[in-house]
Amino acid sequence: MTAGGEFPDQTPFADLPAALVEEVLNQTATVADGLLASFQKIREDRNALRKKLEESGLVITESSLGYPPLPTTCATDGSYAIDRLLTIDLAAAAAVAVEGLTPPSEKRHWELPHHKTFIAAEPHLEDTATVLRAVMLGEELLLSTSAPHDVVMIDGTLTLPIIYFNQALNKVLDAKELRCSAEFLERCDKYLTAYLELLRSERSDKHYIALPKYSTRREIGTRLGWPTGHDDRGMLTLLLDPGEFTTPVELEHPRDSEGRVTWHLNTGNLPNESRKKVHDLANEIVFALQTVKVFYYKPHDWLPALRVEVAASVASNKHRLATVVQGLKHQCATPSMLEPYPIYLADRTAKALARAIPAFRQVTTQQVSERYNGDIGEVFFALHGYRSESGR
């Protein structure tokens, strides 16, 4: 809040030169013209694009799957934050799991959200965020696999863990003095085991689904020759009718010049005693990731199309696919949320961590000050914050 009692988002131009604001506002007219032309083009071509989509056989109505009993649901999300202080970094990460709307015939599994947290004073290192982020995501996966619900939603894509884990594996030896590095090394095999369980989804009573909000993927657009400037989710939001979804197709993967999938996990930096187990898990993960399927579903007319990534075992089973679709539809019950209810709640909870870090620092400063025998000013200098980093 500013001195005048206003919040920063209510006065976005307060600290900007007037000439800069005027110049940017003038440039927005050009941006608006370009967007308007693009929207009008899609609107004019919608019927032709819709017809081509129908002729491809990729559109299915939810009614064709039948109506299994409404599943219980939950969603997981995570966030991390680093407060860069004068002498140390205050690093924190949290993973949360939130239960969705409970079907009338079911009892709530959880009275309160479940969570995992990590907080530590770390030395100044550039790689702290990379390792801390992997710890956050690993705990999120562990919460997912331990949840007793029928459908577990993950906020993000199923390819994200292999990226974050590989980045951490590449950095962990150069950051051995970090407490989050020790945490990651100690629990790495558990994180990868949970990840593999998500990718396989072998239990018929447990369905893991990933729901990335932002995606540039074009698995369907590439097949149908859609304009390259439009990703699948944006285009299918306009083309799908409520209650329709697309046939699950293979996920796009990065490939080398010879067409081979390039996913990998660098396990060579791990200690000898855990390297063999993690190496075997890594190979299984890379194989399982190549079997993941993706489909788009539009539950209601007020929602954008949802991008849903699932294991092949779910996509190939009509009853399991119907369970996922019914679970999503039941959790998209109000136009005030443009995503499933538990994903919305988990996202709000996770985002709150970064906002709370300054308060955690103040509490820590007070506790140190109460027991410090020297000049208390030294404590406030040492724990003065200069920059904060956060992410999810």
Coordinates of C-alpha atoms in Angstrom, one line a residue:
M1 CA 0.0 0.0 0.0
T2 CA 1.3 3.5 -0.9
A3 CA 1.5 6.4 1.5
G4 CA -1.9 7.7 0.1
G5 CA -3.6 4.5 1.1
E6 CA -3.7 3.1 -2.5
F7 CA -2.5 -0.3 -3.6
P8 CA 0.2 -0.4 -6.3
D9 CA -2.1 -2.1 -8.9
Q10 CA -4.5 0.8 -8.6
T11 CA -1.8 3.3 -9.6
P12 CA 0.2 1.5 -12.2
F13 CA 1.7 4.6 -13.8
A14 CA 2.7 6.4 -10.5
D15 CA 6.5 5.9 -10.9
L16 CA 6.7 6.3 -14.7
P17 CA 7.6 9.4 -16.6
A18 CA 4.5 10.9 -18.3
A19 CA 6.2 10.9 -21.7
L20 CA 7.0 7.2 -21.4
V21 CA 3.4 6.4 -20.5
E22 CA 2.0 8.5 -23.4
E23 CA 4.4 6.8 -25.9
V24 CA 3.4 3.3 -24.8
L25 CA -0.3 4.2 -24.9
N26 CA 0.1 5.4 -28.4
Q27 CA 1.9 2.2 -29.5
T28 CA -1.0 0.1 -28.1
A29 CA -3.2 1.3 -30.9
T30 CA -1.0 -0.5 -33.4
V31 CA -1.0 -3.7 -31.2
A32 CA -4.8 -3.5 -31.0
D33 CA -5.1 -3.2 -34.8
G34 CA -3.0 -6.3 -35.3
L35 CA -5.0 -8.3 -32.7
L36 CA -8.3 -7.2 -34.2
A37 CA -7.3 -8.3 -37.7
S38 CA -6.2 -11.7 -36.3
F39 CA -9.5 -12.2 -34.4
Q40 CA -11.6 -11.3 -37.4
K41 CA -9.7 -13.7 -39.6
I42 CA -10.3 -16.6 -37.2
R43 CA -14.0 -15.6 -36.9
E44 CA -14.4 -15.6 -40.7
D45 CA -12.6 -18.9 -41.1
R46 CA -14.3 -20.6 -38.1
N47 CA -16.8 -22.6 -40.0
A48 CA -14.2 -24.0 -42.4
L49 CA -11.8 -24.8 -39.6
R50 CA -14.6 -26.4 -37.6
K51 CA -15.6 -28.6 -40.6
K52 CA -12.1 -29.7 -41.1
L53 CA -11.8 -30.6 -37.4
E54 CA -15.0 -32.7 -37.6
E55 CA -13.9 -34.5 -40.7
S56 CA -10.6 -35.5 -39.1
G57 CA -12.5 -37.6 -36.6
L58 CA -10.8 -35.9 -33.7
V59 CA -13.9 -34.5 -32.0
I60 CA -15.8 -36.6 -29.5
T61 CA -18.8 -35.7 -27.3
E62 CA -18.7 -36.4 -23.6
S63 CA -22.0 -38.3 -23.8
S64 CA -20.4 -41.0 -25.9
L65 CA -18.3 -42.0 -22.9
G66 CA -21.2 -42.7 -20.6
Y67 CA -21.6 -41.3 -17.1
P68 CA -19.6 -43.0 -14.4
P69 CA -20.0 -42.0 -10.7
L70 CA -18.6 -38.6 -10.0
P71 CA -15.0 -39.0 -8.8
T72 CA -13.4 -37.3 -5.8
T73 CA -10.7 -34.9 -6.8
C74 CA -7.8 -32.8 -5.5
A75 CA -5.1 -30.6 -7.1
T76 CA -1.5 -29.9 -6.3
D77 CA 0.6 -26.9 -6.9
G78 CA 3.8 -25.4 -5.5
S79 CA 5.9 -22.3 -5.3
Y80 CA 9.3 -21.1 -4.1
A81 CA 10.8 -17.8 -3.1
I82 CA 14.3 -16.5 -2.3
D83 CA 14.8 -13.3 -0.3
R84 CA 18.3 -12.1 -1.2
L85 CA 19.7 -10.5 2.0
L86 CA 23.0 -8.8 2.7
T87 CA 24.8 -11.8 4.3
I88 CA 22.6 -14.8 3.3
D89 CA 19.6 -15.9 1.2
L90 CA 16.4 -16.9 2.9
A91 CA 15.0 -19.7 0.7
A92 CA 11.5 -21.2 1.1
A93 CA 9.5 -23.7 -0.9
A94 CA 6.0 -25.1 -0.4
A95 CA 3.9 -27.7 -2.1
V96 CA 0.1 -27.8 -1.4
A97 CA -2.7 -30.2 -2.2
V98 CA -6.3 -29.0 -2.0
E99 CA -9.5 -31.1 -2.2
G100 CA -12.1 -30.3 -4.8
L101 CA -15.8 -30.1 -4.6
T102 CA -17.1 -33.3 -3.0
P103 CA -19.7 -35.4 -4.8
P104 CA -23.0 -35.7 -2.9
S105 CA -22.5 -39.4 -2.3
E106 CA -18.9 -39.0 -0.9
K107 CA -17.4 -37.8 2.3
R108 CA -14.5 -35.4 2.4
H109 CA -11.1 -37.1 2.6
W110 CA -9.4 -34.0 4.0
E111 CA -10.7 -31.4 6.4
L112 CA -7.8 -29.1 5.6
P113 CA -5.4 -28.8 2.7
H114 CA -2.2 -30.9 2.9
H115 CA 1.2 -29.3 2.5
K116 CA 5.0 -29.8 2.5
T117 CA 7.4 -27.0 3.3
F118 CA 11.1 -26.3 3.2
I119 CA 12.9 -23.2 4.5
A120 CA 16.6 -22.5 5.1
A121 CA 19.2 -19.8 5.3
E122 CA 21.4 -20.4 2.3
P123 CA 24.8 -18.9 1.3
H124 CA 24.8 -16.6 -1.7
L125 CA 24.8 -18.8 -4.8
E126 CA 23.3 -18.3 -8.3
D127 CA 22.1 -21.9 -8.4
T128 CA 19.9 -21.8 -5.3
A129 CA 16.7 -21.2 -7.3
T130 CA 17.4 -24.1 -9.7
V131 CA 17.8 -26.7 -6.9
L132 CA 15.0 -25.2 -4.7
R133 CA 12.6 -25.4 -7.5
A134 CA 13.3 -29.1 -8.0
V135 CA 12.7 -29.7 -4.3
M136 CA 9.4 -27.8 -4.5
L137 CA 8.3 -29.9 -7.5
G138 CA 9.4 -33.2 -6.0
E139 CA 7.3 -32.6 -2.9
E140 CA 4.4 -31.7 -5.1
L141 CA 4.7 -35.0 -6.9
L142 CA 4.9 -36.9 -3.5
L143 CA 1.7 -35.1 -2.4
S144 CA 0.0 -36.2 -5.6
T145 CA 0.8 -39.8 -5.3
S146 CA -0.2 -40.0 -1.6
A147 CA -3.6 -38.4 -2.2
P148 CA -6.5 -40.8 -1.7
H149 CA -8.7 -39.1 -4.4
D150 CA -9.9 -40.7 -7.7
V151 CA -8.6 -37.8 -9.9
V152 CA -5.5 -35.9 -9.0
M153 CA -4.8 -32.7 -10.9
I154 CA -1.3 -31.2 -11.4
D155 CA -1.0 -27.5 -12.2
G156 CA 1.4 -27.7 -15.2
T157 CA 2.6 -30.1 -17.8
L158 CA 3.9 -33.6 -17.3
T159 CA 7.1 -32.7 -19.1
L160 CA 8.0 -30.0 -16.5
P161 CA 9.4 -32.4 -13.8
I162 CA 12.0 -33.9 -16.2
I163 CA 13.2 -30.4 -17.1
Y164 CA 13.4 -29.1 -13.5
F165 CA 15.0 -32.3 -12.2
N166 CA 17.6 -32.4 -14.9
Q167 CA 18.6 -28.8 -14.3
A168 CA 19.0 -29.5 -10.6
L169 CA 21.0 -32.7 -11.3
N170 CA 23.4 -30.6 -13.4
K171 CA 23.9 -28.0 -10.7
V172 CA 23.8 -30.0 -7.5
L173 CA 27.5 -30.8 -7.3
D174 CA 28.4 -27.1 -7.8
A175 CA 26.1 -26.2 -5.0
K176 CA 26.9 -28.8 -2.4
E177 CA 26.9 -26.3 0.5
L178 CA 23.2 -25.6 0.0
R179 CA 20.8 -27.3 2.4
C180 CA 18.3 -27.6 -0.5
S181 CA 20.9 -29.6 -2.4
A182 CA 21.2 -32.0 0.4
E183 CA 17.4 -32.3 0.6
F184 CA 17.2 -32.9 -3.2
L185 CA 20.0 -35.6 -3.1
E186 CA 18.4 -37.3 -0.2
R187 CA 14.9 -37.5 -1.7
C188 CA 15.7 -37.7 -5.4
D189 CA 14.8 -41.3 -5.7
K190 CA 11.4 -40.7 -4.0
Y191 CA 10.7 -37.8 -6.3
L192 CA 11.5 -39.8 -9.4
T193 CA 9.5 -42.8 -8.2
A194 CA 6.5 -40.5 -7.7
Y195 CA 7.0 -39.0 -11.2
L196 CA 7.1 -42.4 -12.8
E197 CA 3.8 -43.3 -11.0
L198 CA 2.2 -40.3 -12.5
L199 CA 3.4 -41.0 -16.0
R200 CA 2.2 -44.6 -15.8
S201 CA -1.1 -44.3 -13.8
E202 CA -1.4 -48.0 -13.6
R203 CA -4.0 -48.2 -10.8
S204 CA -7.5 -48.2 -12.3
D205 CA -8.8 -46.3 -9.3
K206 CA -6.3 -43.5 -9.5
H207 CA -6.1 -41.0 -12.3
Y208 CA -3.4 -38.4 -12.6
I209 CA -3.9 -35.5 -15.0
A210 CA -1.8 -32.4 -15.8
L211 CA -3.5 -29.2 -16.7
P212 CA -1.0 -26.5 -18.1
K213 CA -2.6 -23.1 -18.3
Y214 CA -0.2 -21.8 -20.9
S215 CA 1.0 -23.9 -23.8
T216 CA 2.5 -23.3 -27.2
R217 CA 2.0 -26.9 -28.3
R218 CA 0.4 -27.7 -31.6
E219 CA -0.1 -31.4 -31.8
I220 CA -3.5 -31.0 -33.5
G221 CA -2.8 -27.8 -35.3
T222 CA 0.2 -29.4 -37.1
R223 CA -2.0 -32.3 -38.2
L224 CA -4.7 -30.1 -39.6
G225 CA -2.5 -27.3 -41.0
W226 CA -3.7 -24.5 -38.8
P227 CA -2.0 -21.1 -39.0
T228 CA 1.4 -21.3 -37.2
G229 CA 0.7 -18.3 -35.1
H230 CA -2.1 -20.1 -33.2
D231 CA -1.5 -22.8 -30.6
D232 CA -4.0 -25.7 -30.1
R233 CA -5.6 -24.4 -26.8
G234 CA -6.4 -21.0 -28.2
M235 CA -7.8 -22.3 -31.5
L236 CA -9.8 -25.1 -29.9
T237 CA -11.4 -22.7 -27.4
L238 CA -13.0 -21.1 -30.4
L239 CA -13.8 -24.3 -32.4
L240 CA -15.0 -26.8 -29.7
D241 CA -18.6 -26.7 -28.5
P242 CA -19.4 -27.2 -24.8
G243 CA -19.3 -30.9 -23.9
E244 CA -16.8 -31.8 -26.7
F245 CA -13.2 -33.0 -26.4
T246 CA -10.6 -34.2 -28.9
T247 CA -9.3 -37.7 -29.4
P248 CA -6.2 -38.2 -27.2
V249 CA -3.1 -37.9 -29.3
E250 CA 0.6 -38.3 -28.7
L251 CA 2.4 -35.5 -26.9
E252 CA 5.0 -33.4 -28.8
H253 CA 8.6 -34.2 -27.8
P254 CA 11.9 -32.5 -28.6
R255 CA 13.8 -34.4 -31.1
D256 CA 17.3 -34.3 -32.6
S257 CA 18.2 -34.1 -36.3
E258 CA 17.6 -37.8 -36.7
G259 CA 14.2 -37.7 -35.1
R260 CA 15.1 -39.3 -31.8
V261 CA 13.5 -38.0 -28.6
T262 CA 16.0 -36.0 -26.6
W263 CA 14.6 -36.3 -23.1
H264 CA 17.2 -37.3 -20.5
L265 CA 18.2 -37.1 -16.9
N266 CA 21.8 -36.5 -16.0
T267 CA 22.4 -39.0 -13.2
G268 CA 26.2 -38.9 -13.4
N269 CA 26.5 -36.3 -10.7
L270 CA 24.8 -38.4 -8.0
P271 CA 26.7 -40.2 -5.3
N272 CA 27.7 -43.8 -6.2
E273 CA 25.4 -45.4 -3.6
S274 CA 22.2 -43.9 -5.3
R275 CA 23.3 -43.6 -8.9
K276 CA 22.3 -47.0 -10.1
K277 CA 18.8 -46.9 -8.7
V278 CA 18.2 -43.3 -10.0
H279 CA 19.7 -44.2 -13.4
D280 CA 17.2 -47.1 -13.8
L281 CA 14.4 -44.8 -12.8
A282 CA 15.5 -42.1 -15.2
N283 CA 15.4 -44.6 -18.1
E284 CA 11.9 -45.7 -17.2
I285 CA 10.8 -42.1 -16.9
V286 CA 12.1 -41.2 -20.4
F287 CA 10.3 -44.2 -21.9
A288 CA 7.0 -43.6 -20.0
L289 CA 7.0 -39.9 -21.0
Q290 CA 7.0 -40.8 -24.6
T291 CA 3.6 -42.7 -24.1
V292 CA 1.8 -39.7 -22.6
K293 CA -1.3 -38.5 -24.4
V294 CA -3.0 -35.1 -24.6
F295 CA -6.6 -34.0 -25.4
Y296 CA -8.6 -30.8 -25.1
Y297 CA -11.9 -30.6 -23.4
K298 CA -14.4 -27.8 -23.2
P299 CA -16.8 -28.4 -20.3
H300 CA -18.9 -25.3 -20.6
D301 CA -19.3 -22.4 -23.0
W302 CA -17.8 -19.9 -20.4
L303 CA -14.5 -21.8 -20.2
P304 CA -11.5 -21.9 -22.5
A305 CA -10.6 -25.4 -23.7
L306 CA -8.6 -27.3 -21.1
R307 CA -5.4 -29.0 -22.2
V308 CA -5.3 -32.3 -20.4
E309 CA -2.3 -34.6 -20.3
V310 CA -2.8 -38.2 -19.2
A311 CA -1.0 -41.5 -19.2
A312 CA -1.6 -43.9 -22.1
S313 CA -3.3 -46.3 -19.7
V314 CA -6.0 -43.7 -19.0
A315 CA -6.4 -42.4 -22.6
S316 CA -6.9 -46.0 -23.9
N317 CA -9.5 -47.0 -21.4
K318 CA -13.0 -45.6 -22.1
H319 CA -14.2 -45.9 -18.5
R320 CA -11.1 -44.2 -17.0
L321 CA -11.3 -41.4 -19.6
A322 CA -14.9 -40.9 -18.8
T323 CA -14.0 -40.6 -15.1
V324 CA -11.5 -37.9 -15.9
V325 CA -13.9 -36.0 -18.1
Q326 CA -16.7 -36.2 -15.5
G327 CA -14.3 -35.1 -12.7
L328 CA -13.3 -32.0 -14.7
K329 CA -16.8 -31.1 -15.6
H330 CA -18.0 -31.3 -12.0
Q331 CA -15.1 -29.1 -10.8
C332 CA -15.8 -26.4 -13.4
A333 CA -19.1 -25.4 -11.8
T334 CA -19.0 -21.6 -11.9
P335 CA -18.1 -18.9 -14.6
S336 CA -16.1 -17.0 -12.0
M337 CA -13.2 -19.4 -12.3
L338 CA -11.6 -20.2 -15.7
E339 CA -10.2 -23.4 -14.4
P340 CA -11.2 -26.4 -12.2
Y341 CA -12.0 -25.4 -8.7
P342 CA -9.2 -27.4 -6.9
I343 CA -6.6 -26.0 -9.3
Y344 CA -7.8 -22.5 -8.6
L345 CA -7.5 -23.0 -4.9
A346 CA -4.1 -24.7 -5.0
D347 CA -2.9 -21.9 -7.2
R348 CA -4.0 -19.2 -4.8
T349 CA -2.4 -21.0 -1.9
A350 CA 0.9 -21.5 -3.7
K351 CA 1.1 -17.9 -4.8
A352 CA 0.7 -16.7 -1.2
L353 CA 4.1 -18.0 -0.3
A354 CA 6.1 -15.3 -2.1
R355 CA 3.9 -12.6 -0.5
A356 CA 4.6 -14.1 2.9
I357 CA 8.4 -14.2 2.7
P358 CA 9.0 -10.7 4.0
A359 CA 6.9 -11.5 7.0
F360 CA 9.0 -14.7 7.6
R361 CA 12.1 -12.6 7.4
Q362 CA 10.8 -10.1 9.9
V363 CA 10.0 -12.9 12.4
T364 CA 13.5 -14.4 11.9
T365 CA 15.1 -11.0 12.4
Q366 CA 13.2 -10.5 15.6
Q367 CA 14.2 -13.9 17.0
V368 CA 17.9 -13.3 16.2
S369 CA 17.7 -9.8 17.7
E370 CA 16.3 -11.1 21.0
R371 CA 19.3 -13.4 21.5
Y372 CA 22.2 -11.4 19.9
N373 CA 24.7 -10.1 22.3
G374 CA 26.3 -7.4 20.0
D375 CA 25.0 -4.3 18.4
I376 CA 21.4 -5.0 17.3
G377 CA 22.0 -2.8 14.2
E378 CA 24.4 -5.4 12.9
V379 CA 21.5 -7.9 12.8
F380 CA 19.2 -5.5 10.8
F381 CA 22.0 -4.7 8.3
A382 CA 22.9 -8.4 7.9
L383 CA 19.2 -9.4 7.3
H384 CA 18.3 -6.4 5.2
G385 CA 16.6 -7.5 2.0
Y386 CA 17.7 -6.3 -1.4
R387 CA 15.9 -8.5 -3.9
S388 CA 13.3 -11.2 -4.0
E389 CA 12.9 -14.0 -6.5
S390 CA 9.9 -16.3 -6.7
G391 CA 8.4 -18.9 -9.0
R392 CA 6.2 -21.9 -9.5

